[in-house]
Every structure is written in C-alpha cells, then in structure tokens.
Coordinates of C-alpha atoms and ligand atoms in Angstrom, one line a residue:
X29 CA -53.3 -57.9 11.2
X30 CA -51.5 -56.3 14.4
X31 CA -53.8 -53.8 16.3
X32 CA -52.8 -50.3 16.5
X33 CA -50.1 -48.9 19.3
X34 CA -51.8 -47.4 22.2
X35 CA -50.8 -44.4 24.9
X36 CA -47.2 -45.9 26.1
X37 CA -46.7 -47.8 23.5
X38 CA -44.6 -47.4 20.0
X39 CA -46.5 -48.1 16.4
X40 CA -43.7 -50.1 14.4
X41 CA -43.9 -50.9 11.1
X42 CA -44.9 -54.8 12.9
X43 CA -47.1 -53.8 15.3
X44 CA -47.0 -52.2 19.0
X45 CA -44.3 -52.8 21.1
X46 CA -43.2 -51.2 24.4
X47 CA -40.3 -48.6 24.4
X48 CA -38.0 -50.4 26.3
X49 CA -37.8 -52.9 23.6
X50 CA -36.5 -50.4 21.0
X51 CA -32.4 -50.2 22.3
X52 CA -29.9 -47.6 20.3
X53 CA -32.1 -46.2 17.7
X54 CA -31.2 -44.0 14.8
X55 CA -34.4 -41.4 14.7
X56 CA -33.6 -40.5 11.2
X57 CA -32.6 -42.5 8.1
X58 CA -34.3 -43.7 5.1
X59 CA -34.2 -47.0 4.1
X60 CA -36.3 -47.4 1.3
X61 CA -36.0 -44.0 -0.9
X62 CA -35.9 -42.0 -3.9
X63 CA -34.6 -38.8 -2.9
X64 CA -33.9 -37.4 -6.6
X65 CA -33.2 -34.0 -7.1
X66 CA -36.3 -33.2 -9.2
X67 CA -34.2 -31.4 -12.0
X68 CA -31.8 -34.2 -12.2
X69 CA -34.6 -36.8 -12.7
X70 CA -35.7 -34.5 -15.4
X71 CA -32.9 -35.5 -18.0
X72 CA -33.5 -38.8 -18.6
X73 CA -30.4 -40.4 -17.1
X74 CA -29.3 -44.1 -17.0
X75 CA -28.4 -44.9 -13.5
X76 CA -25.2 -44.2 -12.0
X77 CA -22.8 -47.8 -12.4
X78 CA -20.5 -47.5 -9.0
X79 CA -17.0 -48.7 -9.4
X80 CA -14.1 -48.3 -7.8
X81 CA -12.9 -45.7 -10.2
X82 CA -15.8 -43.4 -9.4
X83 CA -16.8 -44.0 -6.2
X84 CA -15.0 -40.8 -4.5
X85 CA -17.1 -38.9 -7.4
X86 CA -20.3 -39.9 -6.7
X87 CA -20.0 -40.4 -3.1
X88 CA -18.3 -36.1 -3.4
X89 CA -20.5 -35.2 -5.6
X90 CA -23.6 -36.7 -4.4
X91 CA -26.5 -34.6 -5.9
X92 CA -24.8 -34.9 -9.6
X93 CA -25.0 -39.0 -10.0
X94 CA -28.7 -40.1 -11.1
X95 CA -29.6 -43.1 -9.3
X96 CA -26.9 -42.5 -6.4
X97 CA -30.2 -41.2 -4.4
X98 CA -32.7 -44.1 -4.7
X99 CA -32.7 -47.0 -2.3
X100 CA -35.0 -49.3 -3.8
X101 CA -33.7 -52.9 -3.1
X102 CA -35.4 -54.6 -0.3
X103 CA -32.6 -57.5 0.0
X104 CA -29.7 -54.8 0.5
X105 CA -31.6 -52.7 2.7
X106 CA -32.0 -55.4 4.8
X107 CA -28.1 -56.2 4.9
X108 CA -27.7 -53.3 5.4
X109 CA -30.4 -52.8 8.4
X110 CA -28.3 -56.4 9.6
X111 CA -25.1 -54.8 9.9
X112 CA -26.3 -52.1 12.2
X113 CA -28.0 -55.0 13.9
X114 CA -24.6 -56.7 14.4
X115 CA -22.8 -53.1 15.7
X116 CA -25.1 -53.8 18.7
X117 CA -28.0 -51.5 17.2
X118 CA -32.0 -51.9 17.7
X119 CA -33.9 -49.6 15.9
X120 CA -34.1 -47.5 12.5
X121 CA -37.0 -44.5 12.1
X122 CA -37.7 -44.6 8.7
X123 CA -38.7 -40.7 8.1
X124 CA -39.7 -41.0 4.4
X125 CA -42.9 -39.2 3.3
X126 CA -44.8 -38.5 0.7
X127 CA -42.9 -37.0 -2.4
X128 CA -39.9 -38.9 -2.0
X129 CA -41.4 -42.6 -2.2
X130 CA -42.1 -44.1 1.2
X131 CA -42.7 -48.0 0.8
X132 CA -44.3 -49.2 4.3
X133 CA -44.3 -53.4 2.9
X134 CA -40.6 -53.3 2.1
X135 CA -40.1 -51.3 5.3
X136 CA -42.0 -54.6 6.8
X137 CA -39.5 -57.3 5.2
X138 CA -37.2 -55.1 6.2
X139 CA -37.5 -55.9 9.9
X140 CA -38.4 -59.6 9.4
X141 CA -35.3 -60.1 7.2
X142 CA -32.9 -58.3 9.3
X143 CA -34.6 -58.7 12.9
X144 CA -33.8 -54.6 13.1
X145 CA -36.9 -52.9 14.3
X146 CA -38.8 -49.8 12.2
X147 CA -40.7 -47.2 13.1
X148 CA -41.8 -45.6 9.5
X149 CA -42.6 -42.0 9.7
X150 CA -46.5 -39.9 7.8
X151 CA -46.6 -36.7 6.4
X152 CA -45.1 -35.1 3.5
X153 CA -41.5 -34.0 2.2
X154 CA -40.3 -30.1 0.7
X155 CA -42.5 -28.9 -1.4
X156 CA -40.2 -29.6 -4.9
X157 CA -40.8 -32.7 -4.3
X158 CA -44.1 -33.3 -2.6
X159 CA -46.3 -30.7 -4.6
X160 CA -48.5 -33.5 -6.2
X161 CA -49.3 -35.3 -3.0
X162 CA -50.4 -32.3 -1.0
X163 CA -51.4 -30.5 -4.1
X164 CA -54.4 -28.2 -2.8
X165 CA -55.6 -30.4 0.0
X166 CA -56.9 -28.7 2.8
X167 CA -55.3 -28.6 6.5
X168 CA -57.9 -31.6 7.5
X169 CA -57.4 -33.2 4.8
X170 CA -53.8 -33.7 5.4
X171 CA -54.1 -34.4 9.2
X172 CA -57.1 -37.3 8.2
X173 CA -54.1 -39.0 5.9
X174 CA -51.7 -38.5 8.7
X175 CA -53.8 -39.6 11.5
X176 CA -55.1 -42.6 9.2
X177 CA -51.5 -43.4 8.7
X178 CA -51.2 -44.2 12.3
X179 CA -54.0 -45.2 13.9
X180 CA -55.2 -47.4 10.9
X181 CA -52.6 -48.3 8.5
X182 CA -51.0 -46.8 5.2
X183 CA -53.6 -47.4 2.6
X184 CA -54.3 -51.1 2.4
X185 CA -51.1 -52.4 4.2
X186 CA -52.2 -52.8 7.3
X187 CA -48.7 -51.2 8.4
X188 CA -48.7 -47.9 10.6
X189 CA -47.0 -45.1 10.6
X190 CA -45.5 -44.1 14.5
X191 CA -43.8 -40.8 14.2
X192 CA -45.0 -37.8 12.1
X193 CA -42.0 -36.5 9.1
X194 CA -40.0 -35.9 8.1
X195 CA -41.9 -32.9 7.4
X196 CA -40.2 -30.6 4.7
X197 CA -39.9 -26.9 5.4
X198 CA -37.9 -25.0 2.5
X199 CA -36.5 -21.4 2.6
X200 CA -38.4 -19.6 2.2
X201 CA -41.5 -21.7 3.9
X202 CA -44.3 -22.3 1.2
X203 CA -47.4 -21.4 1.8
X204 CA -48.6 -25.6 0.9
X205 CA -45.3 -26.3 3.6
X206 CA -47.5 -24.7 6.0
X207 CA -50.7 -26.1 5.5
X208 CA -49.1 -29.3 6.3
X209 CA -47.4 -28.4 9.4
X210 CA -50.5 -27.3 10.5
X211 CA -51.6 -30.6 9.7
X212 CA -49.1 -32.1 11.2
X213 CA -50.2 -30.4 14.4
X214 CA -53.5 -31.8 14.7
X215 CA -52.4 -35.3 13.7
X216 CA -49.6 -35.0 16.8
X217 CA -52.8 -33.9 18.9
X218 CA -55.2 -36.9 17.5
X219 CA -52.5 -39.4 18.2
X220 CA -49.4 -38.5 20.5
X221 CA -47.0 -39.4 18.2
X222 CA -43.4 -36.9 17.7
X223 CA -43.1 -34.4 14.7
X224 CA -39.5 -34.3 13.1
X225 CA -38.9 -32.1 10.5
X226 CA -36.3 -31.2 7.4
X227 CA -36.1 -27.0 8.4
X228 CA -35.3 -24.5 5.5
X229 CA -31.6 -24.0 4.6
X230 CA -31.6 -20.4 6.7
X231 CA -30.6 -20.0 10.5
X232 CA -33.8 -18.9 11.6
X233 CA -35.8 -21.8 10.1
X234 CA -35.3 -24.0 12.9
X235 CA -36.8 -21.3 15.2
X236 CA -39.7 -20.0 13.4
X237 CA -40.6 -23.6 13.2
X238 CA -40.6 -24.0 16.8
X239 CA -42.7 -20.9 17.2
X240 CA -45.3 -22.2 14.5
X241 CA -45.7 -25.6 16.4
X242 CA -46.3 -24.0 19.9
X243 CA -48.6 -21.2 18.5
X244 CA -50.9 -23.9 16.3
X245 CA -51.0 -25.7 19.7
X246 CA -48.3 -28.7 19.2
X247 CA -46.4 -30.3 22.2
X248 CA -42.6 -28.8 21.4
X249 CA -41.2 -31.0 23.7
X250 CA -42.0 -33.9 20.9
X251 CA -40.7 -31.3 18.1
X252 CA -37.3 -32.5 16.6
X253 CA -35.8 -30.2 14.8
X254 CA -33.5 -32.2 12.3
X255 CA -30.2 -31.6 9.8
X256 CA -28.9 -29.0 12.5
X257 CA -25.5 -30.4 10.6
X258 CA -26.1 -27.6 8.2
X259 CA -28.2 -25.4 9.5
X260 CA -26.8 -24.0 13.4
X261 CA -23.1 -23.9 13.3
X262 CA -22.5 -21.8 16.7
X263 CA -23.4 -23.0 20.2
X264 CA -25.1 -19.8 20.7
X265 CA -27.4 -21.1 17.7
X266 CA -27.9 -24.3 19.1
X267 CA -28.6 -23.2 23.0
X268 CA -31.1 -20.5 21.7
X269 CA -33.0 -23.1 19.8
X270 CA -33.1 -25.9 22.2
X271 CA -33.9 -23.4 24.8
X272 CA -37.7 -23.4 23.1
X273 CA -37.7 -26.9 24.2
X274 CA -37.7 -28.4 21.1
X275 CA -35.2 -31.5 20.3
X276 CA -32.1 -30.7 18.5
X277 CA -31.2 -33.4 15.6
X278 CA -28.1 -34.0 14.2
X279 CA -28.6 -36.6 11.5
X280 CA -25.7 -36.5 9.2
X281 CA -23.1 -38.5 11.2
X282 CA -20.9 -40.3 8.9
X283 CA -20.4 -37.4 6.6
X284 CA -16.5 -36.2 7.4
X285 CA -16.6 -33.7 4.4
X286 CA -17.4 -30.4 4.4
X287 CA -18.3 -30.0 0.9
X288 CA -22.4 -29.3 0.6
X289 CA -23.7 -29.1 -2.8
X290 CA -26.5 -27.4 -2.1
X291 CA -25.4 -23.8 -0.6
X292 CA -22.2 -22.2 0.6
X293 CA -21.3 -23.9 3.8
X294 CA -18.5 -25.6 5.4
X295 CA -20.5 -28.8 7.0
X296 CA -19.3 -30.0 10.1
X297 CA -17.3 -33.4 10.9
X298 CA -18.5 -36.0 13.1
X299 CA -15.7 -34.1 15.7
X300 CA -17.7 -31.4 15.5
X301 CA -21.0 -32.2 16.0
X302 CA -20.1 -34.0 19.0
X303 CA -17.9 -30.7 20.3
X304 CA -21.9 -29.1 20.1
X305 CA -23.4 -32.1 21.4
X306 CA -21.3 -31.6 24.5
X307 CA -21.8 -27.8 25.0
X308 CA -25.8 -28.4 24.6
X309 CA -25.5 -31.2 27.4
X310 CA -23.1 -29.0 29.7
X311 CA -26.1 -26.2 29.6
X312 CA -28.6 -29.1 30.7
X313 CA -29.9 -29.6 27.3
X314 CA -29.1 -33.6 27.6
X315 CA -32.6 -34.8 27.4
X316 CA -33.3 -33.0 24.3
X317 CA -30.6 -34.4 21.7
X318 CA -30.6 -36.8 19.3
X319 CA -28.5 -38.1 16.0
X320 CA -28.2 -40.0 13.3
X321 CA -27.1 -40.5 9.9
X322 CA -29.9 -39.4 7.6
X323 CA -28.7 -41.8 4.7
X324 CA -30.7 -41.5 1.9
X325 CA -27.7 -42.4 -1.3
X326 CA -26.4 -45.8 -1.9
X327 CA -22.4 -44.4 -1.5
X328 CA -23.3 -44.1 2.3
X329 CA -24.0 -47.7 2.3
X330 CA -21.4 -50.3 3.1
X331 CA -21.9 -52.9 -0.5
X332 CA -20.6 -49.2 -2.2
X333 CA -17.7 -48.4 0.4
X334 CA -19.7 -46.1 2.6
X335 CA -20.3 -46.4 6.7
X336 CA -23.5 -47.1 6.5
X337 CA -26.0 -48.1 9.3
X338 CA -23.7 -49.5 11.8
X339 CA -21.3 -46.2 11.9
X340 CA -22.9 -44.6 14.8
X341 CA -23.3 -47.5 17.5
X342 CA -20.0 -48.9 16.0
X343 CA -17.6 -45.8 15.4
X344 CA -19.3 -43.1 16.8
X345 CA -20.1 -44.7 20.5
X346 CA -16.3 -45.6 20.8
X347 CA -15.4 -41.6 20.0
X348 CA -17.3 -40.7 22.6
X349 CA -16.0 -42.5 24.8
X350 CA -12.8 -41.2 23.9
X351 CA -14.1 -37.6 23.9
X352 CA -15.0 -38.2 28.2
X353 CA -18.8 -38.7 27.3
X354 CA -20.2 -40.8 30.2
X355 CA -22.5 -44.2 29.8
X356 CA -25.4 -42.0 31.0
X357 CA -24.7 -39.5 28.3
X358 CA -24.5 -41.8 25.6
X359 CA -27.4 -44.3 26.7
X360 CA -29.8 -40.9 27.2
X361 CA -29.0 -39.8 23.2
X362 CA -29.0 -43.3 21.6
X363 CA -31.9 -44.9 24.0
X364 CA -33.3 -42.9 25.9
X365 CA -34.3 -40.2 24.2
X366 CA -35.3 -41.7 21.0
X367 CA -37.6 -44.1 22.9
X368 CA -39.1 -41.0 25.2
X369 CA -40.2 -39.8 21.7
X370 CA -41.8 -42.4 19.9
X371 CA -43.4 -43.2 22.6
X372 CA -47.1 -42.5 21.7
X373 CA -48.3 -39.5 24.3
Ligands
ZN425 ZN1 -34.0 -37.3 5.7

C-alpha cells in the first residue's frame, strides 16, 4: 500500500505524485457513475439499447433514457480514459461522491489500464441523490469521512481521495447541503486539498457559495466553482464571481446544444464559453479558470458517437489557437492551474 500525499504533493488514486507530473488535466469528469435522475430510476426501466437510430434521441434527450447516465464498465472507461491519453492528455479528476456511486478500485484499473492518471474526488453529491449517505450525520461526522478519505484511504481500498466534490448545492440550498459544506471546510483545513462544487441552478448560487466558504474559514483561492455553463451567462456574472477569488469552472465542453432539460436556458456552445474565458483572462482573472467536460452519460463517449475524453486537448486546444489564445494561456488553464489546485496546501 502507497503512503498518503504530503504538503506539495497530489493524492492519486495510485499514490502521491508531484504536480508537475500531472500535464493537461480535465478537473471535472466522472468516469465511473450512476448519475440517474432519482425519478427516472423509480420506474423500473430496462436500460436504454443505443443504436444508430436513436442515438440523436438519447444523446438530445439525455435525462429521459434510463441507463444513458451510468458508467459502469471498467474496460470502456479505460478506452476511453486511453483516447484522451492519445490526444496528448495526462490527467482526469474523478469528482464522483457519495449519492451518485463513486468506485475508487475501478477508478485504480482505470489508470493502470489506460496509463491516464486520477485524482478521485470525497464528499457528497445534491441532496436528491445523496440524502441516505449524509442522512443526519453531524458536521464532524462528515469532515472525519472526508478527511479519512484522504489521508487514509476510502474504506478498505487503500485508495485516497485528493480533492474534496463534487459537492452538491441545490436551489434552494438544503439545510443537510449545508452541513456538508461546512464539512467540507474543515476537511479542506485538516488536509489542504481544493473544494469543487455542483452550485444551485440560480445566479446567485455561485456567490453565496463563495461567501459561505470564506465565512466558515475555507481558503477561496482553492474554491472552484463548477457548471458555470449553465449557471453565469454574462461577463459581468462571471467577473463579479471570480472577483471573490474563487476559481471559475466551465465543465461542459463538448456540449454544442443549447437544449437543457432541466430548466429554461439557452446553454452555451463551446464558442461561447471560450468568448467568457477570454473576457475573464483580459480582466486578469487567468490564474483562476479552469474546464472540462463533466461527462457523466455514455452518448458523450466515443464507442456511442460522442467526443468524449479526448475533445478538449484534441478539438478544443486547436480552437483556441484559432481564437488568438497564446501557449501561456492555454498551458495556465489546462496545466497550470489544475495542478496549482490539487496540489495538497
Ligand atoms: Zn459532475
């Protein structure tokens, strides 16, 4: 058994390893997952055959398709995890928590199948789907399983966690979402990993967030703020939010559509969200970005016609470029910044 990552180090899902090491890193994805939505699990449905015929269905109409949400095959996660390899990438942060089934072994074969590093992420999803896990635990009782995570292993594995989240806020914020990103605060202070979080649906989420994590005592500079995609659509937004320090995510990259199932909004195209990107680096924001493609149904994957891992080093890096943003630029929001953060503090 590997020891656990120190000060300076990162805690992946093989042991310690220093930052450097890491290269372009995707800081949120889910390789292993069973993202359901709780009512659709509910009825009792076979799982969702893709075919030709019905792929642009399913992959449109992602949240209606039971089955289209759960990664659960360690061999095509791993081909997967390869072909992002092959588009030149490094690393994949696995952000799934408790209430949407994190697996820490196949997260392990994972990396020694694919030779792609993983950093899997603690903690504990919205409360629709987490309520079980954090159930009525108390704030210390949540950090202890978070901090245990880290420093000593999940359970019996062995394997650590080395970021904390995703951690699920919902709108409006629960009252258990709370106790746990208090919890999530003292586990940041135990160990020095980064807090990333899924904010509530609303505009404001993103901010009260940020003001909860400063006034419970968390580091905001290792705050990331995730699924900005569908959350801040105006630059004033996204200034005003990164200007509490805080690390602005955009994780759906890959997603050209602008339907979004789950509230009236016209999501943003990979265009877009570099078009913000750009605006947040020309107000001197650059160190406090970061993106990636949050994949978490198999249509998004490439055996089912999707982009899959290797669309951001591959298709994205090559749009920027096109779009004027300098090797600096890119190397500070694929490398740079990711590694800065999971870097234990
Ligand atoms: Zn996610």
């Amino acid at each position: 058994m590997t020891r656990a990552a120190r000060a300076g180090e990162v805690s992946t899902v093989t042991g310690p390893i220093g930052p450097e090491a890491l290269g372009i890193t995707l800081m949120h994805e889910h390789l292993l997952c069973d993202v359901t939505p709780p009512d659709l699990a509910a009825h009792g449905h076979p799982r969702i055959e893709v075919t030709l015929e019905n792929v642009h269905a399913v992959r449109y109409g992602w949240v209606r398709h039971y089955g289209n949400h759960i990664l659960d095959d360690v061999s095509t996660a791993a081909e997967e995890a390869a072909l992002f390899r092959e588009a030149g990438g490094g690393t994949i942060v696995d952000v799934t928590v408790a209430g949407i089934r994190p697996d820490p072994r196949g997260l392990k074969r994972i990396t020694e199948l694919s030779g792609v590093t993983v950093v899997a992420g603690t903690g504990y999803y919205i409360e629709s789907f987490a309520s079980e896990a954090i159930g009525t635990r108390s704030v210390d009782e949540l950090a202890a399983t978070m901090i245990a995570d880290i420093r000593d292993g999940f359970e019996d594995t062995g394997i650590r966690a080395g970021i904390i989240g995703e951690i699920g806020v919902s709108d409006p914020w629960s009252e258990a979402e709370r106790r746990v990103m208090q919890a999530a605060v003292i586990a940041q202070q135990a160990t020095g990993a980064t807090i990333t979080v899924h904010p509530g649906r609303d505009s404001e989420s993103p901010l009260a967030v940020a003001r909860f994590v400063r006034s419970a005592g968390g580091d905001t500079s290792r705050l990331v703020i995730g699924h900005l995609d569908r959350t801040l659509f105006e630059t004033d937004e996204v200034l005003r939010l990164l200007d509490q320090g805080v690390v602005g995510e955009w994780d759906f990259f890959g997603i050209e559509s602008s339907y979004y199932p789950f509230a009236l909004i016209d999501l943003p195209n990979d265009g877009r969200r570099l078009e913000l990107i750009r605006a947040a680096l020309a107000a001197g924001f650059g160190e406090q970005i970061v993106i990636s493609h949050d994949i978490c149904t198999i249509t998004r994957l490439s055996r089912w016609g999707g982009h899959g891992y290797g669309h951001i080093p591959r298709d994205v890096v090559a749009m920027m470029r096109r779009k004027s943003f300098s090797e600096p630029e890119i190397r500070r929001i694929l490398v740079a910044n990711p590694a800065r953060l999971l870097t234990l503090a």
